[in-house]
Amino acid sequence: MFDFTGKTVLITGASGALGTALAARFSQAGANTVTAARSGYEELAATLQGPSLGVRLDVTGESDWAEAVARTEDRFGPLDVLVNNAAYLRVGTTEDIPLDEFRRVLDTNLTGALLGIRAVAPSMRRAGGGAIVNVNSVAGLAAAPGLVAYSSSKWALRGLMRAAAKELARDHIRVNAVHPGIIETPLAYGPDGTALVPVGDLPIPRNATPGEIADFILFAASDQARFATGAELVADGGFTLGPLT
């Protein structure tokens, strides 16, 4: 359905459940796929059917970003697509979350995306344009009690996306967001295995599969979405509609 033949795509947080699904789908669509993560990146790259490269990337480090982009360009040339997928979640309320953990969540989810956009923009200009997709969350659209740090980071990420979309538009670089609902990944559960957000009363009463959300992200990154920038695509199973009962 999507054709990324000859396009170079970098995915952060690639070794997680959604990142793995994204890497597989971009590779199947013909992309030069760069899997970027703090661990597991080379092993994942080796499983892909198309041209691939695994790079170590801590999204909070500017030098890591510079190295990841340089290695990508050395192998494949300028970047066409960035998926800011890396995320960190810490359960905690406004009153009880440790301050260092609040800062760690923002550093990963918000500052990491800023550094990514900053690092890839010159490469995308050399490519003649590109697409950046920030993986956001329904926690960036609705109140998320008990997830104050995660929700704060995702609301702020919306502002970053919109500002970057305006700033980069004349360079033919599109910046959009996908807001998934609850995905069937370890992030959906607390340390004791209890679901952080029950979904049984939602219009679609289940968690999304990583592949379902990957399809939305590929659309946002593809030429089929070429007229969209600063847009927010929601794939939440009706979460923002509220429960049926």
PDB file of C-alpha atoms in Angstrom:
ATOM      1  CA  MET A   1       0.000   0.000   0.000  1.00  0.00           C
ATOM      2  CA  PHE A   2       2.871   2.376   0.795  1.00  0.00           C
ATOM      3  CA  ASP A   3       5.955   2.817  -1.363  1.00  0.00           C
ATOM      4  CA  PHE A   4       9.152   4.043   0.287  1.00  0.00           C
ATOM      5  CA  THR A   5      11.495   2.649  -2.349  1.00  0.00           C
ATOM      6  CA  GLY A   6      14.783   4.534  -2.192  1.00  0.00           C
ATOM      7  CA  LYS A   7      13.680   6.588   0.828  1.00  0.00           C
ATOM      8  CA  THR A   8      15.816   6.570   3.983  1.00  0.00           C
ATOM      9  CA  VAL A   9      13.880   6.294   7.225  1.00  0.00           C
ATOM     10  CA  LEU A  10      15.224   6.621  10.787  1.00  0.00           C
ATOM     11  CA  ILE A  11      13.103   5.217  13.627  1.00  0.00           C
ATOM     12  CA  THR A  12      13.911   6.019  17.259  1.00  0.00           C
ATOM     13  CA  GLY A  13      13.014   3.639  20.041  1.00  0.00           C
ATOM     14  CA  ALA A  14      13.229   1.004  17.335  1.00  0.00           C
ATOM     15  CA  SER A  15      13.781  -1.988  19.584  1.00  0.00           C
ATOM     16  CA  GLY A  16      10.425  -1.598  21.370  1.00  0.00           C
ATOM     17  CA  ALA A  17       7.194  -3.234  20.241  1.00  0.00           C
ATOM     18  CA  LEU A  18       5.964  -0.337  18.093  1.00  0.00           C
ATOM     19  CA  GLY A  19       9.453   0.436  16.805  1.00  0.00           C
ATOM     20  CA  THR A  20       9.923  -3.170  15.717  1.00  0.00           C
ATOM     21  CA  ALA A  21       6.612  -3.107  13.840  1.00  0.00           C
ATOM     22  CA  LEU A  22       7.553   0.185  12.191  1.00  0.00           C
ATOM     23  CA  ALA A  23      10.949  -1.115  11.088  1.00  0.00           C
ATOM     24  CA  ALA A  24       9.393  -4.203   9.528  1.00  0.00           C
ATOM     25  CA  ARG A  25       6.715  -2.247   7.669  1.00  0.00           C
ATOM     26  CA  PHE A  26       9.046   0.453   6.339  1.00  0.00           C
ATOM     27  CA  SER A  27      11.473  -2.228   5.193  1.00  0.00           C
ATOM     28  CA  GLN A  28       8.692  -4.167   3.464  1.00  0.00           C
ATOM     29  CA  ALA A  29       7.709  -0.916   1.722  1.00  0.00           C
ATOM     30  CA  GLY A  30      11.194  -0.612   0.201  1.00  0.00           C
ATOM     31  CA  ALA A  31      12.840   1.860   2.584  1.00  0.00           C
ATOM     32  CA  ASN A  32      16.450   2.054   3.635  1.00  0.00           C
ATOM     33  CA  THR A  33      15.594   1.473   7.284  1.00  0.00           C
ATOM     34  CA  VAL A  34      17.713   2.826  10.137  1.00  0.00           C
ATOM     35  CA  THR A  35      16.881   1.291  13.501  1.00  0.00           C
ATOM     36  CA  ALA A  36      17.987   3.592  16.319  1.00  0.00           C
ATOM     37  CA  ALA A  37      17.851   2.659  19.988  1.00  0.00           C
ATOM     38  CA  ARG A  38      19.987   2.291  23.103  1.00  0.00           C
ATOM     39  CA  SER A  39      20.124  -1.496  22.670  1.00  0.00           C
ATOM     40  CA  GLY A  40      18.943  -4.195  20.275  1.00  0.00           C
ATOM     41  CA  TYR A  41      19.319  -1.957  17.214  1.00  0.00           C
ATOM     42  CA  GLU A  42      21.794  -4.144  15.295  1.00  0.00           C
ATOM     43  CA  GLU A  43      19.891  -7.350  15.979  1.00  0.00           C
ATOM     44  CA  LEU A  44      16.666  -5.757  14.716  1.00  0.00           C
ATOM     45  CA  ALA A  45      18.337  -4.361  11.595  1.00  0.00           C
ATOM     46  CA  ALA A  46      19.636  -7.828  10.782  1.00  0.00           C
ATOM     47  CA  THR A  47      16.073  -9.211  10.657  1.00  0.00           C
ATOM     48  CA  LEU A  48      14.826  -6.755   8.037  1.00  0.00           C
ATOM     49  CA  GLN A  49      14.340  -7.799   4.450  1.00  0.00           C
ATOM     50  CA  GLY A  50      15.637  -4.608   2.832  1.00  0.00           C
ATOM     51  CA  PRO A  51      18.693  -2.364   3.207  1.00  0.00           C
ATOM     52  CA  SER A  52      19.135  -1.554   6.885  1.00  0.00           C
ATOM     53  CA  LEU A  53      21.466  -0.033   9.442  1.00  0.00           C
ATOM     54  CA  GLY A  54      21.408  -0.250  13.223  1.00  0.00           C
ATOM     55  CA  VAL A  55      22.723   2.717  15.197  1.00  0.00           C
ATOM     56  CA  ARG A  56      23.024   3.400  18.902  1.00  0.00           C
ATOM     57  CA  LEU A  57      20.977   6.412  19.922  1.00  0.00           C
ATOM     58  CA  ASP A  58      20.123   7.929  23.267  1.00  0.00           C
ATOM     59  CA  VAL A  59      17.642  10.565  22.094  1.00  0.00           C
ATOM     60  CA  THR A  60      18.570  12.894  24.960  1.00  0.00           C
ATOM     61  CA  GLY A  61      22.147  13.280  23.698  1.00  0.00           C
ATOM     62  CA  GLU A  62      23.055  15.775  20.970  1.00  0.00           C
ATOM     63  CA  SER A  63      26.281  13.929  20.147  1.00  0.00           C
ATOM     64  CA  ASP A  64      24.350  10.672  19.730  1.00  0.00           C
ATOM     65  CA  TRP A  65      22.030  12.371  17.263  1.00  0.00           C
ATOM     66  CA  ALA A  66      24.918  13.839  15.298  1.00  0.00           C
ATOM     67  CA  GLU A  67      26.581  10.428  15.079  1.00  0.00           C
ATOM     68  CA  ALA A  68      23.356   8.669  14.071  1.00  0.00           C
ATOM     69  CA  VAL A  69      22.662  11.134  11.254  1.00  0.00           C
ATOM     70  CA  ALA A  70      26.282  11.035  10.062  1.00  0.00           C
ATOM     71  CA  ARG A  71      26.284   7.221   9.934  1.00  0.00           C
ATOM     72  CA  THR A  72      22.958   7.244   8.111  1.00  0.00           C
ATOM     73  CA  GLU A  73      24.214   9.685   5.493  1.00  0.00           C
ATOM     74  CA  ASP A  74      27.461   7.764   5.046  1.00  0.00           C
ATOM     75  CA  ARG A  75      25.476   4.617   4.285  1.00  0.00           C
ATOM     76  CA  PHE A  76      22.389   5.843   2.443  1.00  0.00           C
ATOM     77  CA  GLY A  77      22.698   9.564   1.795  1.00  0.00           C
ATOM     78  CA  PRO A  78      20.339  12.248   3.150  1.00  0.00           C
ATOM     79  CA  LEU A  79      17.384  11.344   5.341  1.00  0.00           C
ATOM     80  CA  ASP A  80      13.838  11.430   4.023  1.00  0.00           C
ATOM     81  CA  VAL A  81      11.811  10.366   7.066  1.00  0.00           C
ATOM     82  CA  LEU A  82      12.222  10.602  10.848  1.00  0.00           C
ATOM     83  CA  VAL A  83       9.863   8.830  13.222  1.00  0.00           C
ATOM     84  CA  ASN A  84      10.258  10.205  16.756  1.00  0.00           C
ATOM     85  CA  ASN A  85       9.022   7.062  18.491  1.00  0.00           C
ATOM     86  CA  ALA A  86      11.256   6.786  21.580  1.00  0.00           C
ATOM     87  CA  ALA A  87       9.338   7.286  24.813  1.00  0.00           C
ATOM     88  CA  TYR A  88       9.638   6.854  28.565  1.00  0.00           C
ATOM     89  CA  LEU A  89       6.698   6.453  30.934  1.00  0.00           C
ATOM     90  CA  ARG A  90       6.707   6.772  34.715  1.00  0.00           C
ATOM     91  CA  VAL A  91       3.540   6.354  36.746  1.00  0.00           C
ATOM     92  CA  GLY A  92       3.014   9.149  39.282  1.00  0.00           C
ATOM     93  CA  THR A  93       0.586  11.860  40.315  1.00  0.00           C
ATOM     94  CA  THR A  94       1.161  15.601  40.427  1.00  0.00           C
ATOM     95  CA  GLU A  95       1.962  15.381  44.131  1.00  0.00           C
ATOM     96  CA  ASP A  96       4.004  12.209  44.356  1.00  0.00           C
ATOM     97  CA  ILE A  97       6.086  11.763  41.207  1.00  0.00           C
ATOM     98  CA  PRO A  98       9.812  12.178  41.967  1.00  0.00           C
ATOM     99  CA  LEU A  99      11.099  15.350  40.347  1.00  0.00           C
ATOM    100  CA  ASP A 100      14.043  13.588  38.733  1.00  0.00           C
ATOM    101  CA  GLU A 101      11.640  11.135  37.089  1.00  0.00           C
ATOM    102  CA  PHE A 102       9.393  13.956  35.868  1.00  0.00           C
ATOM    103  CA  ARG A 103      12.432  15.542  34.239  1.00  0.00           C
ATOM    104  CA  ARG A 104      13.553  12.216  32.757  1.00  0.00           C
ATOM    105  CA  VAL A 105      10.165  11.732  31.074  1.00  0.00           C
ATOM    106  CA  LEU A 106      10.248  15.240  29.592  1.00  0.00           C
ATOM    107  CA  ASP A 107      13.876  14.848  28.556  1.00  0.00           C
ATOM    108  CA  THR A 108      13.118  11.675  26.611  1.00  0.00           C
ATOM    109  CA  ASN A 109       9.696  12.420  25.162  1.00  0.00           C
ATOM    110  CA  LEU A 110       9.991  16.147  24.470  1.00  0.00           C
ATOM    111  CA  THR A 111      13.644  17.175  24.392  1.00  0.00           C
ATOM    112  CA  GLY A 112      14.504  13.979  22.524  1.00  0.00           C
ATOM    113  CA  ALA A 113      12.043  14.900  19.767  1.00  0.00           C
ATOM    114  CA  LEU A 114      13.391  18.461  19.606  1.00  0.00           C
ATOM    115  CA  LEU A 115      16.946  17.194  19.236  1.00  0.00           C
ATOM    116  CA  GLY A 116      15.819  14.769  16.551  1.00  0.00           C
ATOM    117  CA  ILE A 117      14.102  17.428  14.475  1.00  0.00           C
ATOM    118  CA  ARG A 118      17.101  19.715  14.879  1.00  0.00           C
ATOM    119  CA  ALA A 119      19.528  16.968  13.851  1.00  0.00           C
ATOM    120  CA  VAL A 120      17.700  15.747  10.744  1.00  0.00           C
ATOM    121  CA  ALA A 121      16.476  19.058   9.284  1.00  0.00           C
ATOM    122  CA  PRO A 122      19.758  19.888   7.475  1.00  0.00           C
ATOM    123  CA  SER A 123      19.887  16.367   6.031  1.00  0.00           C
ATOM    124  CA  MET A 124      16.293  16.617   4.805  1.00  0.00           C
ATOM    125  CA  ARG A 125      17.041  19.955   3.167  1.00  0.00           C
ATOM    126  CA  ARG A 126      19.816  18.218   1.244  1.00  0.00           C
ATOM    127  CA  ALA A 127      17.279  15.595   0.207  1.00  0.00           C
ATOM    128  CA  GLY A 128      14.927  18.306  -1.071  1.00  0.00           C
ATOM    129  CA  GLY A 129      12.395  17.765   1.699  1.00  0.00           C
ATOM    130  CA  GLY A 130      11.151  15.122   4.064  1.00  0.00           C
ATOM    131  CA  ALA A 131       8.600  13.985   6.605  1.00  0.00           C
ATOM    132  CA  ILE A 132       8.833  13.937  10.390  1.00  0.00           C
ATOM    133  CA  VAL A 133       6.271  12.016  12.421  1.00  0.00           C
ATOM    134  CA  ASN A 134       6.068  12.447  16.187  1.00  0.00           C
ATOM    135  CA  VAL A 135       4.455   9.508  17.949  1.00  0.00           C
ATOM    136  CA  ASN A 136       2.237  11.232  20.485  1.00  0.00           C
ATOM    137  CA  SER A 137      -0.562   9.671  22.586  1.00  0.00           C
ATOM    138  CA  VAL A 138      -4.143  10.063  23.713  1.00  0.00           C
ATOM    139  CA  ALA A 139      -2.461  11.283  26.908  1.00  0.00           C
ATOM    140  CA  GLY A 140      -1.665  14.381  24.825  1.00  0.00           C
ATOM    141  CA  LEU A 141      -5.354  14.896  24.056  1.00  0.00           C
ATOM    142  CA  ALA A 142      -7.144  14.074  27.292  1.00  0.00           C
ATOM    143  CA  ALA A 143      -6.486  14.131  31.023  1.00  0.00           C
ATOM    144  CA  ALA A 144      -4.370  11.208  32.198  1.00  0.00           C
ATOM    145  CA  PRO A 145      -4.546  11.032  36.013  1.00  0.00           C
ATOM    146  CA  GLY A 146      -1.577   9.210  37.484  1.00  0.00           C
ATOM    147  CA  LEU A 147       0.518   9.889  34.391  1.00  0.00           C
ATOM    148  CA  VAL A 148       1.285  13.550  34.991  1.00  0.00           C
ATOM    149  CA  ALA A 149       4.813  13.466  33.563  1.00  0.00           C
ATOM    150  CA  TYR A 150       3.899  11.444  30.482  1.00  0.00           C
ATOM    151  CA  SER A 151       0.805  13.549  29.805  1.00  0.00           C
ATOM    152  CA  SER A 152       2.735  16.797  30.279  1.00  0.00           C
ATOM    153  CA  SER A 153       5.384  15.667  27.829  1.00  0.00           C
ATOM    154  CA  LYS A 154       2.833  14.658  25.211  1.00  0.00           C
ATOM    155  CA  TRP A 155       0.851  17.903  25.456  1.00  0.00           C
ATOM    156  CA  ALA A 156       4.092  19.845  25.055  1.00  0.00           C
ATOM    157  CA  LEU A 157       5.049  17.661  22.099  1.00  0.00           C
ATOM    158  CA  ARG A 158       1.992  18.988  20.275  1.00  0.00           C
ATOM    159  CA  GLY A 159       3.351  22.520  20.561  1.00  0.00           C
ATOM    160  CA  LEU A 160       6.756  21.433  19.323  1.00  0.00           C
ATOM    161  CA  MET A 161       5.182  19.706  16.328  1.00  0.00           C
ATOM    162  CA  ARG A 162       3.173  22.754  15.331  1.00  0.00           C
ATOM    163  CA  ALA A 163       6.081  25.171  15.702  1.00  0.00           C
ATOM    164  CA  ALA A 164       8.410  22.912  13.709  1.00  0.00           C
ATOM    165  CA  ALA A 165       5.778  22.394  11.011  1.00  0.00           C
ATOM    166  CA  LYS A 166       5.592  26.150  10.399  1.00  0.00           C
ATOM    167  CA  GLU A 167       9.315  26.714  10.595  1.00  0.00           C
ATOM    168  CA  LEU A 168      10.202  23.919   8.167  1.00  0.00           C
ATOM    169  CA  ALA A 169       7.327  24.199   5.699  1.00  0.00           C
ATOM    170  CA  ARG A 170       9.245  26.263   3.122  1.00  0.00           C
ATOM    171  CA  ASP A 171      11.966  23.607   3.143  1.00  0.00           C
ATOM    172  CA  HIS A 172       9.344  21.048   2.058  1.00  0.00           C
ATOM    173  CA  ILE A 173       9.662  19.245   5.382  1.00  0.00           C
ATOM    174  CA  ARG A 174       6.324  18.130   6.809  1.00  0.00           C
ATOM    175  CA  VAL A 175       5.903  17.595  10.560  1.00  0.00           C
ATOM    176  CA  ASN A 176       2.859  15.692  11.795  1.00  0.00           C
ATOM    177  CA  ALA A 177       1.734  13.666  14.792  1.00  0.00           C
ATOM    178  CA  VAL A 178      -0.011  10.357  15.331  1.00  0.00           C
ATOM    179  CA  HIS A 179      -1.933   9.918  18.582  1.00  0.00           C
ATOM    180  CA  PRO A 180      -2.317   6.221  19.329  1.00  0.00           C
ATOM    181  CA  GLY A 181      -4.706   4.876  21.889  1.00  0.00           C
ATOM    182  CA  ILE A 182      -3.558   2.150  24.241  1.00  0.00           C
ATOM    183  CA  ILE A 183      -1.164  -0.159  22.395  1.00  0.00           C
ATOM    184  CA  GLU A 184      -0.509  -3.733  23.449  1.00  0.00           C
ATOM    185  CA  THR A 185       3.028  -3.105  24.691  1.00  0.00           C
ATOM    186  CA  PRO A 186       4.717  -3.221  28.119  1.00  0.00           C
ATOM    187  CA  LEU A 187       3.991   0.513  28.501  1.00  0.00           C
ATOM    188  CA  ALA A 188       0.276  -0.350  28.810  1.00  0.00           C
ATOM    189  CA  TYR A 189       0.826  -2.113  32.135  1.00  0.00           C
ATOM    190  CA  GLY A 190       2.097  -1.213  35.575  1.00  0.00           C
ATOM    191  CA  PRO A 191       4.851  -3.081  37.416  1.00  0.00           C
ATOM    192  CA  ASP A 192       2.288  -5.543  38.794  1.00  0.00           C
ATOM    193  CA  GLY A 193       0.882  -6.326  35.339  1.00  0.00           C
ATOM    194  CA  THR A 194      -2.331  -4.350  35.842  1.00  0.00           C
ATOM    195  CA  ALA A 195      -3.558  -2.354  32.848  1.00  0.00           C
ATOM    196  CA  LEU A 196      -2.837   1.331  33.376  1.00  0.00           C
ATOM    197  CA  VAL A 197      -5.917   2.283  31.350  1.00  0.00           C
ATOM    198  CA  PRO A 198      -8.855  -0.177  31.203  1.00  0.00           C
ATOM    199  CA  VAL A 199     -10.358  -0.289  27.711  1.00  0.00           C
ATOM    200  CA  GLY A 200     -13.306  -2.649  28.168  1.00  0.00           C
ATOM    201  CA  ASP A 201     -15.916   0.152  28.055  1.00  0.00           C
ATOM    202  CA  LEU A 202     -14.468   1.948  25.029  1.00  0.00           C
ATOM    203  CA  PRO A 203     -16.204   1.888  21.618  1.00  0.00           C
ATOM    204  CA  ILE A 204     -13.482  -0.500  20.390  1.00  0.00           C
ATOM    205  CA  PRO A 205     -12.916  -2.447  23.615  1.00  0.00           C
ATOM    206  CA  ARG A 206      -9.331  -3.591  23.203  1.00  0.00           C
ATOM    207  CA  ASN A 207      -5.772  -2.377  22.930  1.00  0.00           C
ATOM    208  CA  ALA A 208      -4.389  -1.607  19.475  1.00  0.00           C
ATOM    209  CA  THR A 209      -1.795  -3.880  17.972  1.00  0.00           C
ATOM    210  CA  PRO A 210       1.569  -2.275  17.163  1.00  0.00           C
ATOM    211  CA  GLY A 211       0.942  -3.032  13.488  1.00  0.00           C
ATOM    212  CA  GLU A 212      -2.321  -1.079  13.434  1.00  0.00           C
ATOM    213  CA  ILE A 213      -0.593   2.023  14.743  1.00  0.00           C
ATOM    214  CA  ALA A 214       2.400   1.495  12.451  1.00  0.00           C
ATOM    215  CA  ASP A 215       0.039   1.727   9.470  1.00  0.00           C
ATOM    216  CA  PHE A 216      -1.092   5.211  10.576  1.00  0.00           C
ATOM    217  CA  ILE A 217       2.492   6.330  11.002  1.00  0.00           C
ATOM    218  CA  LEU A 218       3.485   5.058   7.560  1.00  0.00           C
ATOM    219  CA  PHE A 219       0.568   6.998   6.086  1.00  0.00           C
ATOM    220  CA  ALA A 220       1.670  10.213   7.817  1.00  0.00           C
ATOM    221  CA  ALA A 221       5.213   9.704   6.505  1.00  0.00           C
ATOM    222  CA  SER A 222       4.131   8.816   2.972  1.00  0.00           C
ATOM    223  CA  ASP A 223       3.462  10.861  -0.136  1.00  0.00           C
ATOM    224  CA  GLN A 224      -0.235  10.066   0.308  1.00  0.00           C
ATOM    225  CA  ALA A 225      -0.159  12.608   3.160  1.00  0.00           C
ATOM    226  CA  ARG A 226       1.845  15.175   1.196  1.00  0.00           C
ATOM    227  CA  PHE A 227      -0.703  17.980   1.757  1.00  0.00           C
ATOM    228  CA  ALA A 228      -0.685  17.568   5.540  1.00  0.00           C
ATOM    229  CA  THR A 229       1.633  19.367   7.926  1.00  0.00           C
ATOM    230  CA  GLY A 230       0.978  20.332  11.522  1.00  0.00           C
ATOM    231  CA  ALA A 231      -1.740  17.667  11.518  1.00  0.00           C
ATOM    232  CA  GLU A 232      -2.748  15.276  14.278  1.00  0.00           C
ATOM    233  CA  LEU A 233      -3.981  11.814  13.303  1.00  0.00           C
ATOM    234  CA  VAL A 234      -5.875   9.991  16.030  1.00  0.00           C
ATOM    235  CA  ALA A 235      -6.049   6.190  16.175  1.00  0.00           C
ATOM    236  CA  ASP A 236      -7.482   5.597  19.625  1.00  0.00           C
ATOM    237  CA  GLY A 237     -10.307   3.073  19.321  1.00  0.00           C
ATOM    238  CA  GLY A 238     -12.729   5.773  20.417  1.00  0.00           C
ATOM    239  CA  PHE A 239     -10.841   6.626  23.621  1.00  0.00           C
ATOM    240  CA  THR A 240     -11.442  10.368  23.226  1.00  0.00           C
ATOM    241  CA  LEU A 241     -15.188   9.716  22.734  1.00  0.00           C
ATOM    242  CA  GLY A 242     -15.395   8.313  26.216  1.00  0.00           C
ATOM    243  CA  PRO A 243     -16.902   5.034  27.442  1.00  0.00           C
ATOM    244  CA  LEU A 244     -20.118   3.654  26.000  1.00  0.00           C
ATOM    245  CA  THR A 245     -21.670   3.353  29.435  1.00  0.00           C
TER     246      THR A 245
END
